[in-house]
CSV table of C-alpha atoms in Angstrom, one decimal:
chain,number,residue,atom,x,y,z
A,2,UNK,CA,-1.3,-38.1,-25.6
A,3,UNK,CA,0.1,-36.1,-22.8
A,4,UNK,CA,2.4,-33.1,-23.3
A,5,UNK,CA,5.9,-33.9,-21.2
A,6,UNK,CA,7.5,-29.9,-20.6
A,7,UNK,CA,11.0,-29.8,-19.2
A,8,UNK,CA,12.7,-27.5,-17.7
A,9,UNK,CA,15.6,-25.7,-18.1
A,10,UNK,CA,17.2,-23.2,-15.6
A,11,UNK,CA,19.7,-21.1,-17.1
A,12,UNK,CA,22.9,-19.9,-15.6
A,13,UNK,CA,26.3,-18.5,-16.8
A,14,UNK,CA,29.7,-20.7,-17.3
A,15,UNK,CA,31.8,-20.8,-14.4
A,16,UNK,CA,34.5,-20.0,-16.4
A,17,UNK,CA,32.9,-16.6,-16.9
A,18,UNK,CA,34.0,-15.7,-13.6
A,19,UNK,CA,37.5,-17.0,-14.0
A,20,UNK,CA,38.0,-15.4,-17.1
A,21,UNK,CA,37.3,-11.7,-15.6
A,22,UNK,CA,38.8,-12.1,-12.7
A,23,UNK,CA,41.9,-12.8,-14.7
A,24,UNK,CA,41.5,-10.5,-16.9
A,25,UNK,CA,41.0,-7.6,-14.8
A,26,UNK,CA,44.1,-9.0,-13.1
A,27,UNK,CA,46.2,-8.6,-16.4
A,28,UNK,CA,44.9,-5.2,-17.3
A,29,UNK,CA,46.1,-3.9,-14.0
A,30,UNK,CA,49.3,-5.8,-13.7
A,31,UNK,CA,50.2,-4.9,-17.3
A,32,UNK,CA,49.7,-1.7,-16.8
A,33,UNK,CA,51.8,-1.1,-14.0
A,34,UNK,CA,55.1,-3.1,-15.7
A,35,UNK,CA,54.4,-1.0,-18.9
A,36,UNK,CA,54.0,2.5,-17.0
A,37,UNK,CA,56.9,1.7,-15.0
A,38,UNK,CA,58.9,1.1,-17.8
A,39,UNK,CA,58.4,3.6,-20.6
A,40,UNK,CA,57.2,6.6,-18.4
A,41,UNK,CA,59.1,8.9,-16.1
A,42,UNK,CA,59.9,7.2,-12.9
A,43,UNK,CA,58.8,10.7,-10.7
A,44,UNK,CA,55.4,10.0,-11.4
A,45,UNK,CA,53.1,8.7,-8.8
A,46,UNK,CA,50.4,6.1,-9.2
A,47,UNK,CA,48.9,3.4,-6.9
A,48,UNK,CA,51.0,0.9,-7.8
A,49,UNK,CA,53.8,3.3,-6.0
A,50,UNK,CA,54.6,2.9,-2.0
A,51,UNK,CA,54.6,6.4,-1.4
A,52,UNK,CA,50.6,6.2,-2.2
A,53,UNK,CA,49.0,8.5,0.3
A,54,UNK,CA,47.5,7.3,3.5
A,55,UNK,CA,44.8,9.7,3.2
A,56,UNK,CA,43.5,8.5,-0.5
A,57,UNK,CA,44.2,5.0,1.2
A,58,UNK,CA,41.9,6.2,4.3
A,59,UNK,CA,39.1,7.6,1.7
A,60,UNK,CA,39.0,4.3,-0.4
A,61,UNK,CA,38.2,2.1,2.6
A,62,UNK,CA,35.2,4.2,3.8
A,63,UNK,CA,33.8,4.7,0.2
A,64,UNK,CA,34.1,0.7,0.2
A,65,UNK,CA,32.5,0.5,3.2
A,66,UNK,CA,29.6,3.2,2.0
A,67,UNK,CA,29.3,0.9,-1.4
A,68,UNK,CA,28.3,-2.1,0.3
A,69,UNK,CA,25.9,-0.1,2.4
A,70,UNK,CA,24.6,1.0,-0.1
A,71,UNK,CA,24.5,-2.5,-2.7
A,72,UNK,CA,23.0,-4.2,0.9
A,73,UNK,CA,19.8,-1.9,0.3
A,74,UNK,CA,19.4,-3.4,-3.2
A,75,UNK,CA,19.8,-6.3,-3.1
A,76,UNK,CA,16.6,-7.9,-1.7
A,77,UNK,CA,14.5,-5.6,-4.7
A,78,UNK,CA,11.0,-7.1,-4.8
A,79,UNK,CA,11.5,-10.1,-2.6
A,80,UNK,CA,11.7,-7.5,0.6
A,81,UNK,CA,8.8,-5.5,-1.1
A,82,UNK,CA,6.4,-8.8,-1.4
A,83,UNK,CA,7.8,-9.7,2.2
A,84,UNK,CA,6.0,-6.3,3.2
A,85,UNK,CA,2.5,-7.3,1.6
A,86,UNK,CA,3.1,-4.8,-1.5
A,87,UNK,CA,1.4,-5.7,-4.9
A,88,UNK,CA,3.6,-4.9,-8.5
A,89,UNK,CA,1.8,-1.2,-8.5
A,90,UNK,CA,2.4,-0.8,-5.4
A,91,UNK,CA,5.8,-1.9,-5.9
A,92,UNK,CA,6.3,0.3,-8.9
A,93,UNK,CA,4.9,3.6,-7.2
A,94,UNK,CA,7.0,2.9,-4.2
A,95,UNK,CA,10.4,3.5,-7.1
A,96,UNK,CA,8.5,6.1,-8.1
A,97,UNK,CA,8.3,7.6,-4.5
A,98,UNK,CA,11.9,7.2,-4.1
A,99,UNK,CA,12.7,8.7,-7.8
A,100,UNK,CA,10.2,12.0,-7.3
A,101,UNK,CA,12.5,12.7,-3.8
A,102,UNK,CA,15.3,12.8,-5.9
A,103,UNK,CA,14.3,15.1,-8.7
A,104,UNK,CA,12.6,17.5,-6.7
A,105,UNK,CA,15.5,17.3,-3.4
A,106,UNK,CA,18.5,15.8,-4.6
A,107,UNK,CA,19.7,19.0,-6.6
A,108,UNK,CA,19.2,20.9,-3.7
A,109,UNK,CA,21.4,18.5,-1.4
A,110,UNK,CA,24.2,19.4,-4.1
A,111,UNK,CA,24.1,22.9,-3.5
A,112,UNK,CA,24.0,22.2,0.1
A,113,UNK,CA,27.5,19.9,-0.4
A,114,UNK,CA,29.4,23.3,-2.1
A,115,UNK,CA,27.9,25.6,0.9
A,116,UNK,CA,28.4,23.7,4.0
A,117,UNK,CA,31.2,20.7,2.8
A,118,UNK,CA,30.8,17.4,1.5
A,119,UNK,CA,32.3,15.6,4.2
A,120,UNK,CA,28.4,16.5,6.3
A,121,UNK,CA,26.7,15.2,3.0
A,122,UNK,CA,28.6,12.2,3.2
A,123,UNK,CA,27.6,11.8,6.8
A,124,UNK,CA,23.7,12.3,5.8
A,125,UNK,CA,24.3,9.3,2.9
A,126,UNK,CA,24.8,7.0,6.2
A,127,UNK,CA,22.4,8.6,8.3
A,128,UNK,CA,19.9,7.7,5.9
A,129,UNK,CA,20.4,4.3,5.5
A,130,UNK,CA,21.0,3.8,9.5
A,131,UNK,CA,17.2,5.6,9.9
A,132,UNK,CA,16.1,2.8,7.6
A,133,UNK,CA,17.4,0.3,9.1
A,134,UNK,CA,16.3,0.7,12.5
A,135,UNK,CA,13.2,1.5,11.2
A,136,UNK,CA,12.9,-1.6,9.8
A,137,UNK,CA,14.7,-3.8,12.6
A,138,UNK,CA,11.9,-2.2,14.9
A,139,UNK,CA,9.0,-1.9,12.8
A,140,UNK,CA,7.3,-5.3,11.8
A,141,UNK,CA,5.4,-2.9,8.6
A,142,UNK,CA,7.6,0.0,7.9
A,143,UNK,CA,6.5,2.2,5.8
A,144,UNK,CA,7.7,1.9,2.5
A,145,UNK,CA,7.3,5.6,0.6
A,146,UNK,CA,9.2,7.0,3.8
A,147,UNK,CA,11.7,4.4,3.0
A,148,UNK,CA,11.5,4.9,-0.7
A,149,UNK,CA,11.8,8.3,0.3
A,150,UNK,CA,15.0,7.6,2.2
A,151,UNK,CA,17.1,5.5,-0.1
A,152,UNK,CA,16.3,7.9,-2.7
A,153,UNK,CA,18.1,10.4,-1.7
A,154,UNK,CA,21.1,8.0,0.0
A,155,UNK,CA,21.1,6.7,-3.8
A,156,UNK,CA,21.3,10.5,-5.4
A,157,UNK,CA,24.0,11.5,-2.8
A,158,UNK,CA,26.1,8.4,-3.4
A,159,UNK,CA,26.3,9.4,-7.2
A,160,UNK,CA,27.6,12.7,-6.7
A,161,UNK,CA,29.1,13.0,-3.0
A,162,UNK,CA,32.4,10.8,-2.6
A,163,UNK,CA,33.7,11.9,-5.7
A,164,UNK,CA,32.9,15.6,-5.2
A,165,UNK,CA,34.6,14.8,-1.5
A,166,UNK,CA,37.7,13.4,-2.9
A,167,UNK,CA,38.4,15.6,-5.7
A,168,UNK,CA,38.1,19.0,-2.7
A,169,UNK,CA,40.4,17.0,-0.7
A,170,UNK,CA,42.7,15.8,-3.1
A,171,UNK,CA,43.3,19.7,-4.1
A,172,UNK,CA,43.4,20.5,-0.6
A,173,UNK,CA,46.5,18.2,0.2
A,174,UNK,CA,48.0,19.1,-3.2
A,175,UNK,CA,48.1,15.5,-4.7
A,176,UNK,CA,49.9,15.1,-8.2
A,177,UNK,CA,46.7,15.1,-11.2
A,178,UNK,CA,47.5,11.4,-12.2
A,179,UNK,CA,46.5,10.3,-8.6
A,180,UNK,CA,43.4,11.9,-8.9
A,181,UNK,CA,43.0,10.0,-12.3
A,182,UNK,CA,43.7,6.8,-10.3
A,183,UNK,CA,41.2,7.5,-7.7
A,184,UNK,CA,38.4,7.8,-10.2
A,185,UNK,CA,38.7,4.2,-11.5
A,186,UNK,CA,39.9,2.8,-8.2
A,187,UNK,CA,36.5,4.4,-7.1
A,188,UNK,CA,34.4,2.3,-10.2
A,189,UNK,CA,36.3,-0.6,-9.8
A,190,UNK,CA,35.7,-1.1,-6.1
A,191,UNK,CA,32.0,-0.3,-6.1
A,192,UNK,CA,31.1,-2.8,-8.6
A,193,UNK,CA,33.1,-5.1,-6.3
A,194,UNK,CA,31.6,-4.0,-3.4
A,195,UNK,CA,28.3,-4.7,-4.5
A,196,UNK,CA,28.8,-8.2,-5.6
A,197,UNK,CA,30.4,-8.3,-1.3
A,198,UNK,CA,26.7,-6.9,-1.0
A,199,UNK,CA,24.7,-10.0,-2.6
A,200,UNK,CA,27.6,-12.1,-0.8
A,201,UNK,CA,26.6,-11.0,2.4
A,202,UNK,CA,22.6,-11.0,1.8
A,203,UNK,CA,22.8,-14.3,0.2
A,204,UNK,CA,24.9,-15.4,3.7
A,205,UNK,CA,22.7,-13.7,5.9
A,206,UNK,CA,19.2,-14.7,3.9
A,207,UNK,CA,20.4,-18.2,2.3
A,208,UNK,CA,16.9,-19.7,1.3
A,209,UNK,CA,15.0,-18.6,3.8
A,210,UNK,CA,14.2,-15.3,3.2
A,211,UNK,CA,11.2,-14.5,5.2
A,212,UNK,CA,13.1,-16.0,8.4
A,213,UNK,CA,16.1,-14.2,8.1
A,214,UNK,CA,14.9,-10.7,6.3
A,215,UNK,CA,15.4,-8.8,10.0
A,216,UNK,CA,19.1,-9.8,9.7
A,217,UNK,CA,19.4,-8.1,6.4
A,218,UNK,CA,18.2,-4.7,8.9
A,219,UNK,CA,20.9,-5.7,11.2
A,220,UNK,CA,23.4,-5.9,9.1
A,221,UNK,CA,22.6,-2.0,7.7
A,222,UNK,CA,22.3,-0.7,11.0
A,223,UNK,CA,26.1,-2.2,11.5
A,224,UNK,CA,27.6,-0.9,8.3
A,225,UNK,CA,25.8,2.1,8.7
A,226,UNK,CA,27.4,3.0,12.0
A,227,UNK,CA,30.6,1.4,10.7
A,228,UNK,CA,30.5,3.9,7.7
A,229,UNK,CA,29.6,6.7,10.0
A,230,UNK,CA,32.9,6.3,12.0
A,231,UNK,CA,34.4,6.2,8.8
A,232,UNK,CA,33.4,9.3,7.4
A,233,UNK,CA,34.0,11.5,10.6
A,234,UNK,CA,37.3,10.1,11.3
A,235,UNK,CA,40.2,12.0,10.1
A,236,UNK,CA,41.0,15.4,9.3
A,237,UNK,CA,37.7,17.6,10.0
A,238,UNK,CA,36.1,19.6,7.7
A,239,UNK,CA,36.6,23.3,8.3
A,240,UNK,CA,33.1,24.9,9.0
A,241,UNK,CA,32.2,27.0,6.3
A,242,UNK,CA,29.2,28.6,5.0
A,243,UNK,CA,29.6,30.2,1.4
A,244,UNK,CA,28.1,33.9,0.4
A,245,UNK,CA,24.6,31.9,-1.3
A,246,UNK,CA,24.6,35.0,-3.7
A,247,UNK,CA,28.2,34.8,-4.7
A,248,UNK,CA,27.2,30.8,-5.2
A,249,UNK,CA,24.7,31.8,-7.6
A,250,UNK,CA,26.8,34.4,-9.5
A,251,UNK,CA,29.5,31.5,-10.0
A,252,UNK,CA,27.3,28.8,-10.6
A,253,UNK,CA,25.2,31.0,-13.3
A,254,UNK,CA,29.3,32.1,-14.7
A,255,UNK,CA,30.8,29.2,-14.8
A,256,UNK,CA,28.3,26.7,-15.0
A,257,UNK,CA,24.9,27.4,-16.8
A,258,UNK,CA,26.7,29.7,-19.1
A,259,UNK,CA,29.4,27.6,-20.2
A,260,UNK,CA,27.8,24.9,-22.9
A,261,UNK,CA,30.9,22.6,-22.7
A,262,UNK,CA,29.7,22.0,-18.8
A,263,UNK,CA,26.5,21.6,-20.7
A,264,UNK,CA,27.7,18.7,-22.7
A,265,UNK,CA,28.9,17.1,-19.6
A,266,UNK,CA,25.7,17.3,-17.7
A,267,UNK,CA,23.4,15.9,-20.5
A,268,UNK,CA,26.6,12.8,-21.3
A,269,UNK,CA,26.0,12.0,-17.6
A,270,UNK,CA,22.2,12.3,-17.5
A,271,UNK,CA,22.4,9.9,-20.4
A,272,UNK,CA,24.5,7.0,-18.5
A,273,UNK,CA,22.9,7.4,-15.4
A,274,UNK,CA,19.4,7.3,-17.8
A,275,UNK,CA,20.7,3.9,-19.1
A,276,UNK,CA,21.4,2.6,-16.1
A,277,UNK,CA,18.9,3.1,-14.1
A,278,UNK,CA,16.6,2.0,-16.8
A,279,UNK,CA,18.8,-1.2,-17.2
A,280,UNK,CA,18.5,-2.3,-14.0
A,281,UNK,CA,15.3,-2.1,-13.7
A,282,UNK,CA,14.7,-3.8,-16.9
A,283,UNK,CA,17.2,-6.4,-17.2
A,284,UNK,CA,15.4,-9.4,-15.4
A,285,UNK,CA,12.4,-8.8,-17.1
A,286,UNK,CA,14.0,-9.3,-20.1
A,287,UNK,CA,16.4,-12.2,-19.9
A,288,UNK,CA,13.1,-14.0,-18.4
A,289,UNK,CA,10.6,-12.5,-21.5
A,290,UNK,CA,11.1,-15.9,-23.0
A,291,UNK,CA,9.4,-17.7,-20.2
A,292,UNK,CA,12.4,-20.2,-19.3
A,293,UNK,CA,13.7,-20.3,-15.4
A,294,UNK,CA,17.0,-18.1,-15.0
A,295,UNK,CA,19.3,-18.3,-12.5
A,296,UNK,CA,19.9,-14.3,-11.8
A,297,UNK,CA,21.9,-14.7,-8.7
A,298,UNK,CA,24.5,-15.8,-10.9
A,299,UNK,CA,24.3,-13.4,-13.7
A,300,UNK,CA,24.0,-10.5,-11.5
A,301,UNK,CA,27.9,-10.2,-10.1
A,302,UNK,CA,28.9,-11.5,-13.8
A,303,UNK,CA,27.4,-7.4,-14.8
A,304,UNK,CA,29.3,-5.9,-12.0
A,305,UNK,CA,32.5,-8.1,-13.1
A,306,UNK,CA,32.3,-6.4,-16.6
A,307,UNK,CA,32.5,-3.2,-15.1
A,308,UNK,CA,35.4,-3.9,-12.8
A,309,UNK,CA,36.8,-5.2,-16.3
A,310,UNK,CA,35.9,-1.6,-17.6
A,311,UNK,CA,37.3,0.2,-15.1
A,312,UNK,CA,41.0,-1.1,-15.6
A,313,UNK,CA,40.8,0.4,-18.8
A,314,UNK,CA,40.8,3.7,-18.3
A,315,UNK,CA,44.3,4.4,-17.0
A,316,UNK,CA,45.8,3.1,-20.1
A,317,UNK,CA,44.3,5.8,-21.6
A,318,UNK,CA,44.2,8.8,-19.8
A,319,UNK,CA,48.2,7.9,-18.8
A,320,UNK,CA,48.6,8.4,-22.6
A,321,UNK,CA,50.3,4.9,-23.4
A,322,UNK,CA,47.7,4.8,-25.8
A,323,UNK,CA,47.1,8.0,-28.2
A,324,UNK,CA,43.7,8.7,-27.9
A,325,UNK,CA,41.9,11.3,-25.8
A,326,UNK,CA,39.3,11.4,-23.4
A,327,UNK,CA,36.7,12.5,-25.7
A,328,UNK,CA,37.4,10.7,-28.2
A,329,UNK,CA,37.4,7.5,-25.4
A,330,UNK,CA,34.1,8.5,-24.6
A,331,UNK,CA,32.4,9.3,-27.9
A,332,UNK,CA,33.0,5.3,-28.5
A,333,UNK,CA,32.5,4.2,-25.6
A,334,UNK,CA,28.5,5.7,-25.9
A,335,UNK,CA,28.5,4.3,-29.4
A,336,UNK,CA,29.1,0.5,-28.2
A,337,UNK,CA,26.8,1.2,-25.1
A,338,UNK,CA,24.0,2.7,-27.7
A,339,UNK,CA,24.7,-0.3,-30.1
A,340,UNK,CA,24.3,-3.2,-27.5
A,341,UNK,CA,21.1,-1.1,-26.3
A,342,UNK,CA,19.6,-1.1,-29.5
A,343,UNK,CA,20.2,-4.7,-30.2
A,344,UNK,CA,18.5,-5.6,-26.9
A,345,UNK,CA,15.7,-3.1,-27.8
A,346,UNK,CA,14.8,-5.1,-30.7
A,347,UNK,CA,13.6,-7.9,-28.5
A,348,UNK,CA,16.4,-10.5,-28.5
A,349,UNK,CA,15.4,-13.7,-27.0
A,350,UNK,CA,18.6,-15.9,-26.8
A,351,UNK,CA,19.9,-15.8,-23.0
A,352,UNK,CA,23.5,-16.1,-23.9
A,353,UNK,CA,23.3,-13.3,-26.2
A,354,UNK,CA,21.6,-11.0,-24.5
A,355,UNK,CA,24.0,-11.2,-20.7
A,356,UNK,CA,26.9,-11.0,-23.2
A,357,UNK,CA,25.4,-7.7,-24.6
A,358,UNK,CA,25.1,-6.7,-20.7
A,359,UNK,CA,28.4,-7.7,-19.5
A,360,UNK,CA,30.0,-5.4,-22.3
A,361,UNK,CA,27.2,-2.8,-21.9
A,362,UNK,CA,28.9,-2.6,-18.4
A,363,UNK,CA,32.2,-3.0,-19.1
A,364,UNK,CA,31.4,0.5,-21.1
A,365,UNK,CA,29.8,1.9,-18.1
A,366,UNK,CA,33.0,1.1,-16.2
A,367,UNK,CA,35.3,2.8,-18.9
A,368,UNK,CA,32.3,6.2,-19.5
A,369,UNK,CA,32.1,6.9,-15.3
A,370,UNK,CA,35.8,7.8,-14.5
A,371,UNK,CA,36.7,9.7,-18.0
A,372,UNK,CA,33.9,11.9,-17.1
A,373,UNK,CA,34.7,12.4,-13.8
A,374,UNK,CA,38.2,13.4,-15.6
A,375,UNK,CA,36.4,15.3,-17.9
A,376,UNK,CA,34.4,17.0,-14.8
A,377,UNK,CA,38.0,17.7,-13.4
A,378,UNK,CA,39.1,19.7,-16.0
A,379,UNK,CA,36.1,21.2,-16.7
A,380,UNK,CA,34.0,22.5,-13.1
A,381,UNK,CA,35.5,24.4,-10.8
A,382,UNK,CA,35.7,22.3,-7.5
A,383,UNK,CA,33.7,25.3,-5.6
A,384,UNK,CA,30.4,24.0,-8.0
A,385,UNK,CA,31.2,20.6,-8.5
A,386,UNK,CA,28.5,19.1,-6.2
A,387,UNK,CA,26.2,21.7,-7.9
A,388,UNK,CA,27.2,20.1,-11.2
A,389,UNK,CA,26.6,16.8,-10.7
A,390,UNK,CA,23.3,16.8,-9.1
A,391,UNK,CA,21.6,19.1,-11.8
A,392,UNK,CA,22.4,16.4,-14.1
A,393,UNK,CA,20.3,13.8,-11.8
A,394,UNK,CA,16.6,16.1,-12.8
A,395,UNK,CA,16.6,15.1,-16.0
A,396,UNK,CA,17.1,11.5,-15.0
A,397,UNK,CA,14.9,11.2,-12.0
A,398,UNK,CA,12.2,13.0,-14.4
A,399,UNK,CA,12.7,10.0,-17.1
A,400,UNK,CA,12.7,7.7,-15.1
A,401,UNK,CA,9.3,9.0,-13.1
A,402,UNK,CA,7.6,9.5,-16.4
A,403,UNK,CA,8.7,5.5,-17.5
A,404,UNK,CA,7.5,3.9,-14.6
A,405,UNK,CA,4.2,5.5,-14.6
A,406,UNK,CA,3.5,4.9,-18.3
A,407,UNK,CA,5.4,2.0,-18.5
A,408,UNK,CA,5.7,-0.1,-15.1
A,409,UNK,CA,2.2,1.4,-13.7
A,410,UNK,CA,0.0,2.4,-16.8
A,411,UNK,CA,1.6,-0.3,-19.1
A,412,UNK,CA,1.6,2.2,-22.1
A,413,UNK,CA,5.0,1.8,-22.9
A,414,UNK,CA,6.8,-1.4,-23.1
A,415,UNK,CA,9.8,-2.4,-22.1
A,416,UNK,CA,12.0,-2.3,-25.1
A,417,UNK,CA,10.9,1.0,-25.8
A,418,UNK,CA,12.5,2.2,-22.7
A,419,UNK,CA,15.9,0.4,-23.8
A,420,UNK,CA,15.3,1.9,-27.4
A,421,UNK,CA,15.0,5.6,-25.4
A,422,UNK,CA,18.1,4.8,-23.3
A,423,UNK,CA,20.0,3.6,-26.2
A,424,UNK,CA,19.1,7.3,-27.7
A,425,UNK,CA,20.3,8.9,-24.8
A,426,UNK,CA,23.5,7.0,-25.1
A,427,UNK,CA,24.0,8.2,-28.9
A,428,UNK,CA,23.2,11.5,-27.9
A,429,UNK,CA,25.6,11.6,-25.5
A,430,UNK,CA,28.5,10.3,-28.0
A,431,UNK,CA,27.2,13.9,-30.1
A,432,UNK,CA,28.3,15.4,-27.1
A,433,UNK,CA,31.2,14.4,-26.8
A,434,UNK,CA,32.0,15.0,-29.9
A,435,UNK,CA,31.3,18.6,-29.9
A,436,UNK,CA,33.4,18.7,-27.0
A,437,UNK,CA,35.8,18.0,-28.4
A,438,UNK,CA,35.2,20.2,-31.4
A,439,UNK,CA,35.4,23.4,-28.7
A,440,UNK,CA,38.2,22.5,-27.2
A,441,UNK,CA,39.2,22.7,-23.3
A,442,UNK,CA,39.8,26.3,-22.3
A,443,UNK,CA,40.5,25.7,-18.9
A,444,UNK,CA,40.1,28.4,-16.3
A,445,UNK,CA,43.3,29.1,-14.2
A,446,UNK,CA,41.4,31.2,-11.7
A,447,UNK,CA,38.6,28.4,-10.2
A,448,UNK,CA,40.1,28.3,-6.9
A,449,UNK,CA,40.2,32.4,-6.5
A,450,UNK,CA,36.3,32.8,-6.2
């Protein structure tokens, strides 16, 4: 008797989409109609008119960067297996890309506090233009060089902007709660940016993919140039070239000395740890089961969450509700660490496991700006880039030493990585809670180094 298999191909509710596009529509609405009316009307947010031009001039070219840099990962394998590349070859070619940013990266940091951020900035979208003309003119580009390239676009767009905009913000002399603003604006619009990235690769690609891949190049070389004029527009940075010894004797004072900037480093090595490792995980494991899922679909359903997130941090850190960063943060890692652990232990059903996702990243979304609060507070603005790129070695090197033994090797499996990042995650709420247990003794003299 013969065996009749149908299939199934899985894909979210529509309603999904609906329901956190409306929601992130409340969070933000509501909060503006209760700030406005039980806080003091002299304080300035983005739901004022008087918002600044200049923030408003930053947050269109980081939108602009953030699909520029979504557009480059969008494609993943498909592009890779367009190229001719096997899965090892696939694998080593991340692997490429993550060894250029452990052993570069913290450098480019240092570079971003010695010669202005603004110029880093610039490189981000000189990279990705390099790319893409190298792979609008070049039938086989090669792939470590581009590896190579996007690595270090990737490390400098996780540490640059936001190192930019906090310099510039003091500059101007901004009021602290637009800052604040800023920092969520920033999460909300690159997880919407990127879904505008698959929008435009789908649109460009549609089904056809080894057709239409060149257009995908195109369209990089275009927002790469667009992003350029972007970032040099405005106000220029003033050309400056700090003492490199009196770097070091700050950095080594007020960085590597001081174990609450300690805490911070490890709590973002952790989240960047997770995330990485969840998105190069996640597909594998919704399909582990072996039934035909409809990722396109799930895909902007993640980045929603974290828009969803993101609208939640300025009711806290506006202080309509009692509870402080750290302590928003030491929860936050908990929930992510639980729904990590949960998927670690191998959980088959599809449903469950993209709702763990979507409020894995809805946790992402409310972790990235209360630390880059917390960074505010915490690191002088002189060291900031500094900062935030020495927390990217111990991530690049985790993530190096899974793919080898893991993606290349196969000595690890998958949902021990998960289990690992769900550690990291745990960890991380530790370290937030000692923070707290220290205290914030904040020093009034950063900005007379």
């Amino acid at each position: 008797m013969g065996v009749v298999i149908e299939t199934e191909v899985w894909f979210p509710n529509h309603s999904i989409f609906i329901f956190i596009f409306i929601s992130c529509l409340l969070s933000i609405l509501c909060f503006s109609h209760f700030k406005t009316n039980h806080t003091n009307t002299n304080t300035s947010s983005i739901f004022d008119q008087s918002f600044p031009p200049s923030l408003t001039t930053f947050l269109l070219c980081f939108s602009i960067s953030s699909v520029l840099e979504g557009l480059g990962s969008v494609p993943g394998e498909y592009e890779l297996a367009y190229y001719g590349l096997n899965r090892e070859q696939m694998v080593l070619s991340l692997c490429v890309g993550y060894a250029a940013s452990l052993f570069i990266a913290p450098l480019l940091g240092v570079f971003s506090d010695l010669i202005g951020h603004k110029r880093i900035c610039l490189t981000f979208c000189i990279l990705h233009l390099f790319v893409g003309v190298w792979k609008r003119i070049t039938s086989h580009p090669n792939i470590w060089l581009a590896s190579i390239c996007l690595g270090l676009a990737n490390s400098i767009f996780s540490f640059s902007f936001e190192t930019w905009l906090v310099v510039e913000h003091d500059k101007l002399g901004h009021r602290q709660d637009m800052l604040n603003d800023m920092f969520w604006l920033m999460a909300f619009l690159k997880s919407a940016c990127f879904i505008g990235s698959q929008v435009i690769a789908n649109w460009l690609v549609g089904n056809l993919f080894k057709q239409h891949v060149g257009s995908l190049s195109t369209a990089t070389v275009l927002l790469a140039i667009l992003s350029i004029i972007s970032v040099t527009r405005g106000r220029k940075e003033p050309a400056k070239l700090a003492a490199s010894k009196d770097y070091q004797t700050s950095f080594y004072s007020y960085v590597l000395c001081d174990k609450r900037i300690w805490l911070l480093i490890w709590a973002q090595a952790c989240v960047q740890f997770s995330v990485a490792a969840f998105w190069i995980l996640w597909a594998p494991t919704v399909v582990a089961d072996g039934r035909e899922v409809h990722l396109g679909l799930i895909y902007p359903c993640l980045l929603g969450a974290g828009m969803l997130g993101s609208t939640f941090f300025p009711w806290f850190v506006s202080g309509l509700l009692s509870l402080r960063t750290e302590d928003c943060l030491l929860y936050a890692f908990s929930v992510a660490g639980i729904v990590l652990s949960v998927v670690a232990y191998d959980y088959q059903e599809i449903g469950v496991l993209v709702t763990l996702f979507c409020l894995f990243h809805a946790c992402v979304g409310l972790i990235l700006p209360s630390l880059a609060r917390l960074r505010t507070l915490y690191v002088p603005n002189e060291l900031r880039g500094g900062m935030m790129s020495l927390s990217l070695v111990p991530v690049s090197a985790a993530i190096l030493f899974f793919l080898m033994q893991g993606g290349y090797y196969r000595n690890i499996e998958n949902s021990t990585i998960i289990a690992f990042a769900a550690v990291g995650l745990f960890s991380a709420a530790g370290s937030m809670y000692l923070l707290k247990q220290w205290g914030k003794q904040l020093h009034n003299d950063w900005h007379k180094m």
